[in-house]
Tab-separated table of C-alpha atoms and ligand atoms in Angstrom:
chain	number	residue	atom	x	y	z
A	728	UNK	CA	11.337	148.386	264.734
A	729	UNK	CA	13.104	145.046	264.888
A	730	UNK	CA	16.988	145.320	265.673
A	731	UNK	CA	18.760	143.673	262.432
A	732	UNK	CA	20.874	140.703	263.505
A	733	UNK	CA	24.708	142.058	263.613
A	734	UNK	CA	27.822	140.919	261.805
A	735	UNK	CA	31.145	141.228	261.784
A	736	UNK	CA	33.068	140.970	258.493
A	737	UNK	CA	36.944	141.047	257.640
A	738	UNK	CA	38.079	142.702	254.713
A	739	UNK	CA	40.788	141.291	253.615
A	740	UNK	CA	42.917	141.278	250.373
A	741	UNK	CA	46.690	143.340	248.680
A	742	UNK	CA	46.217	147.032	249.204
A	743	UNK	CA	45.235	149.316	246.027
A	744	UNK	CA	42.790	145.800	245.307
A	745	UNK	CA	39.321	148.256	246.159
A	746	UNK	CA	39.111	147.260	249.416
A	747	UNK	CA	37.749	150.313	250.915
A	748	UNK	CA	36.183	151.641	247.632
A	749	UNK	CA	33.392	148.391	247.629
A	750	UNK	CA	32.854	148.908	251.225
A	751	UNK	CA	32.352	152.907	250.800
A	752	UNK	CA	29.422	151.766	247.961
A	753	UNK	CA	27.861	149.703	250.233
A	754	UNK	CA	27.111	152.038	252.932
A	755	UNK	CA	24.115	154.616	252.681
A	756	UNK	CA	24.819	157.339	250.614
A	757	UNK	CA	25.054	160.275	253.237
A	758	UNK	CA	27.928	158.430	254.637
A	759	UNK	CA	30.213	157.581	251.552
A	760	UNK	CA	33.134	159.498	250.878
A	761	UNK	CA	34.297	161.030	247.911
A	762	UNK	CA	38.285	160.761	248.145
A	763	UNK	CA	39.760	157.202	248.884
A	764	UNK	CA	42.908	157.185	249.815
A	765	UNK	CA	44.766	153.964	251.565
A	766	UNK	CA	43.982	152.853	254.778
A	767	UNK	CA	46.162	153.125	257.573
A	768	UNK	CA	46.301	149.822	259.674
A	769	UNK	CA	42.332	149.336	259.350
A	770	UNK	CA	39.170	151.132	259.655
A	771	UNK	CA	35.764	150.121	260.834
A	772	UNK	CA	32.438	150.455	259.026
A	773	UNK	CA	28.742	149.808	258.907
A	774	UNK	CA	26.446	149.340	255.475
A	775	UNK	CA	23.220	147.372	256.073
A	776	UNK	CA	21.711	144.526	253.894
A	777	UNK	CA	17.569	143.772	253.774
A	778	UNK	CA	17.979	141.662	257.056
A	779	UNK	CA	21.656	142.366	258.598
A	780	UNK	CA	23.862	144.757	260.051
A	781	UNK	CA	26.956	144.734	259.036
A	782	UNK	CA	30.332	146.047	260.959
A	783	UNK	CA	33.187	145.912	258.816
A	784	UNK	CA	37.167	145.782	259.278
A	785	UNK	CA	38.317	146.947	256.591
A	786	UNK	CA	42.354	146.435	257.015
A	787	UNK	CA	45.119	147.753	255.140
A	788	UNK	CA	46.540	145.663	252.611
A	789	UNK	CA	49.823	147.053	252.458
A	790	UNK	CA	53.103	144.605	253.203
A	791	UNK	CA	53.720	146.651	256.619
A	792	UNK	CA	50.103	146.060	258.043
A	793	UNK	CA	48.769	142.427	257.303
A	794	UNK	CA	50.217	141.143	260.104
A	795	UNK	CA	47.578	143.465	262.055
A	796	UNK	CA	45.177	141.204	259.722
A	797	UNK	CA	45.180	137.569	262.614
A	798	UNK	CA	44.171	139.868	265.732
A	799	UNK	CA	40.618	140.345	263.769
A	800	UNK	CA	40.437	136.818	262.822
A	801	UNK	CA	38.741	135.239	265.820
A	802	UNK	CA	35.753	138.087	266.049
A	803	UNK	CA	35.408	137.843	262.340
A	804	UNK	CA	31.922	136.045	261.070
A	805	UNK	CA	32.499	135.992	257.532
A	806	UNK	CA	35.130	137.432	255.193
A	807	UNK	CA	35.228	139.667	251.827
A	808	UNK	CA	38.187	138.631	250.094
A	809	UNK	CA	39.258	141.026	247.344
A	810	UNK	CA	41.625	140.739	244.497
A	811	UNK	CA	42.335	143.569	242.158
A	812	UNK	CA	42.107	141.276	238.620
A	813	UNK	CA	44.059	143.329	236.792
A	814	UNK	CA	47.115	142.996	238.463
A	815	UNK	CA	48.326	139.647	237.246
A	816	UNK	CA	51.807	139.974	238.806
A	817	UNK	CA	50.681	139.940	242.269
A	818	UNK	CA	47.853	137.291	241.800
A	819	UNK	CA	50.923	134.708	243.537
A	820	UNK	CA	51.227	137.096	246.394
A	821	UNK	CA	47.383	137.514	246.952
A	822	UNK	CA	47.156	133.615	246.850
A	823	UNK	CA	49.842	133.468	249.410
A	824	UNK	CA	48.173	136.093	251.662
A	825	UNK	CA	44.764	133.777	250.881
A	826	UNK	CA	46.671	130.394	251.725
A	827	UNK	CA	48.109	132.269	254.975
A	828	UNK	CA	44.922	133.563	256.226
A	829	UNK	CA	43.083	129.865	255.163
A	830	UNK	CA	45.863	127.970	257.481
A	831	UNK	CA	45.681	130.325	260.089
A	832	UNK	CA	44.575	128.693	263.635
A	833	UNK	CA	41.364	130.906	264.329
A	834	UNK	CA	40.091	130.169	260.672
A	835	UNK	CA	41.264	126.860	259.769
A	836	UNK	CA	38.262	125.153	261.215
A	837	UNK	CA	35.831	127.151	261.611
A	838	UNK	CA	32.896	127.425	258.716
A	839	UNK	CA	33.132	130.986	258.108
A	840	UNK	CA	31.984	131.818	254.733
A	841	UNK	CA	34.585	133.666	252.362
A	842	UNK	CA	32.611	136.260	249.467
A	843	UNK	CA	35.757	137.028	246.748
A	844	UNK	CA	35.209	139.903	244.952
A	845	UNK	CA	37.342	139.634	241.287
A	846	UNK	CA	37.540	143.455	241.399
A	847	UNK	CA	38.238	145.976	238.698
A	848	UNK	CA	36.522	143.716	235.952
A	849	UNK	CA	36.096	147.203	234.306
A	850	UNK	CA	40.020	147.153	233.441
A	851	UNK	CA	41.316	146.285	229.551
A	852	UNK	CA	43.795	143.420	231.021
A	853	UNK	CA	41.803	142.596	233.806
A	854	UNK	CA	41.397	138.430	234.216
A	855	UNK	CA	37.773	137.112	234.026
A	856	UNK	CA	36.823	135.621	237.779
A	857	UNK	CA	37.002	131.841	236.729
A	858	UNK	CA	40.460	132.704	235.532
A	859	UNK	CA	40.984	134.255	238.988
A	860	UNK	CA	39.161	131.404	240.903
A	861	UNK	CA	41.723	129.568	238.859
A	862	UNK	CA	44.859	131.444	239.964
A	863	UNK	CA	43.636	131.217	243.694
A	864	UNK	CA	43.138	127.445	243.389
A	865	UNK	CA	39.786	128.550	245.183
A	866	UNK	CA	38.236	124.801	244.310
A	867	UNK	CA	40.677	123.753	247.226
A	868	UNK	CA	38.630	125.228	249.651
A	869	UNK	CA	36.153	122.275	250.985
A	870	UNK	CA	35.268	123.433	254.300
A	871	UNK	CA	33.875	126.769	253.671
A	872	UNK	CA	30.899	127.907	251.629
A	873	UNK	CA	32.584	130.219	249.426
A	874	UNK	CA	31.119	132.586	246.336
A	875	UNK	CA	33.219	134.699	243.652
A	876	UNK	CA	31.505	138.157	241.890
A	877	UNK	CA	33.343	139.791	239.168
A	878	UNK	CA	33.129	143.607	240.371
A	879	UNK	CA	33.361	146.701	239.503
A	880	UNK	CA	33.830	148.920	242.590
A	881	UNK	CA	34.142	152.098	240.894
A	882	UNK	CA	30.281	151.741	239.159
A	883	UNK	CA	29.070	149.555	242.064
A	884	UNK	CA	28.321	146.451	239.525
A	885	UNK	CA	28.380	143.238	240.886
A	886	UNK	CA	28.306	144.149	244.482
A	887	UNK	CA	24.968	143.440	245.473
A	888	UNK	CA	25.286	139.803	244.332
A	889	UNK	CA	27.994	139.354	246.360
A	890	UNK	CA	26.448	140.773	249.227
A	891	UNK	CA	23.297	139.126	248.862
A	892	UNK	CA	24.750	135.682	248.695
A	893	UNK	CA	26.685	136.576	252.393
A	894	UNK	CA	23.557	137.015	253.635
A	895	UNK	CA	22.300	134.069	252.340
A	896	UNK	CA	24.944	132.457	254.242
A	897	UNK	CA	24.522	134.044	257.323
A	898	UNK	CA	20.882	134.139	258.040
B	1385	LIG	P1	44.533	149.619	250.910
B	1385	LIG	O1	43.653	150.404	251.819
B	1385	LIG	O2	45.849	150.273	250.656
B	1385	LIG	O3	44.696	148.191	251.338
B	1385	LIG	O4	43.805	149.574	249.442
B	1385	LIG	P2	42.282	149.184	249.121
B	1385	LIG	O5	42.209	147.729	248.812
B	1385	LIG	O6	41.371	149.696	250.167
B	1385	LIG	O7	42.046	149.941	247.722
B	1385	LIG	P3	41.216	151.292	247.494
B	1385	LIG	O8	39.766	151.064	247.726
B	1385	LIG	O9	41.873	152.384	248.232
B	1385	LIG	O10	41.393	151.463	245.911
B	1385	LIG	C1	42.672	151.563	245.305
B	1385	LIG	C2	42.546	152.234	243.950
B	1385	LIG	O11	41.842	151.388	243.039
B	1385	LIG	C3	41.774	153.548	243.992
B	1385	LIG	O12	42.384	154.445	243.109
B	1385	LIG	C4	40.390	153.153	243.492
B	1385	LIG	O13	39.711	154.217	242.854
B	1385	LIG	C5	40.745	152.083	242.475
B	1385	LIG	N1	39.657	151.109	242.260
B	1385	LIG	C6	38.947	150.457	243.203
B	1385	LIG	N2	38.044	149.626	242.651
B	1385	LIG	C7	38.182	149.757	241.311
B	1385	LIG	C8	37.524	149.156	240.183
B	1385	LIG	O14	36.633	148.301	240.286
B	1385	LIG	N3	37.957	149.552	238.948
B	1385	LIG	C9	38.950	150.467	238.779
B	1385	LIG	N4	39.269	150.800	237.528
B	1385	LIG	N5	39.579	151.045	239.813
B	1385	LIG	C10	39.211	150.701	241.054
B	1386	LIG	MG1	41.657	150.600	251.995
């Protein structure tokens, strides 16, 4: 059959955000795995949408590894931003990762679109994605198409939208 069109994404956000737990749900079913545990440095994956491939970097989010993050920038076609919403004390240091990687040289100009995923909606305390969009000052962002889903990685709600609209993007 036809070869789907290929894509490299960045996954990018704080560690213990769900990173690697949305990407595991999006790839076929014999290859998730059952035990997460956090990445080391980064880790590359596939999951397929109705028309593309898609090759992931999913990076660490932990303090010691996001300056791996900028090597991946330039080969990166479009990102997947996640924020764990629940965690309201580090919403000012995901903003400042966000404002970091949005200044950055081999983003800065280029149209790439961003998908955020407000993750762990599921969570009591966890802030609604406007509130997030909010915290993120995400309406500052003018020269990038750019899409927020409230998610729930641990059910798999609200992926698919936010997949389907990167598509959308891409195509
Ligand atoms: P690093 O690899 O360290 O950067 O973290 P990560 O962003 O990849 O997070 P990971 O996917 O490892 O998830 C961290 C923890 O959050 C795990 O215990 C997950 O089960 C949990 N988790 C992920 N998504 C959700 C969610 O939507 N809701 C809830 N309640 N827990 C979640
Ligand atoms: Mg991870």
């Amino acid at each position: 059959g036809l070869k789907k069109k290929e894509v490299h994404v960045l996954c990018l956000g704080l560690d213990n955000s769900g990173k690697t737990t949305i990407i595991n749900c999006l790839k076929p079913s014999n290859a998730q795995v059952q035990d997460i545990v956090p990445t080391i440095g980064f880790s590359i994956e596939n999951f397929k949408t109705s028309g593309l491939s898609f090759t992931v970097f999913d990076m660490s989010g932990q303090g010691r590894y996001r300056n791996l993050w900028e090597h991946y920038y330039k080969e990166g076609q479009a990102i997947i931003f996640v924020i764990d919403s629940s965690d309201k004390l580090r919403m000012v240091v995901a903003k400042e990762e966000l404002d970091t990687l949005l200044n950055h040289p081999d983003i800065k100009h280029r149209r790439i679109p961003i998908l955020f995923f407000a993750n762990k909606m599921d969570l009591r305390d966890a802030l609604s994605s406007v509130k997030v969009s909010q915290m993120l000052c995400l309406e500052n962002i003018k020269d990038k198409a750019w899409h927020i889903c409230a998610s729930d990685a641990i059910k798999g709600e609200g992926l698919q939208e936010g997949v389907d609209w990167l598509q959308d993007q891409i195509k």
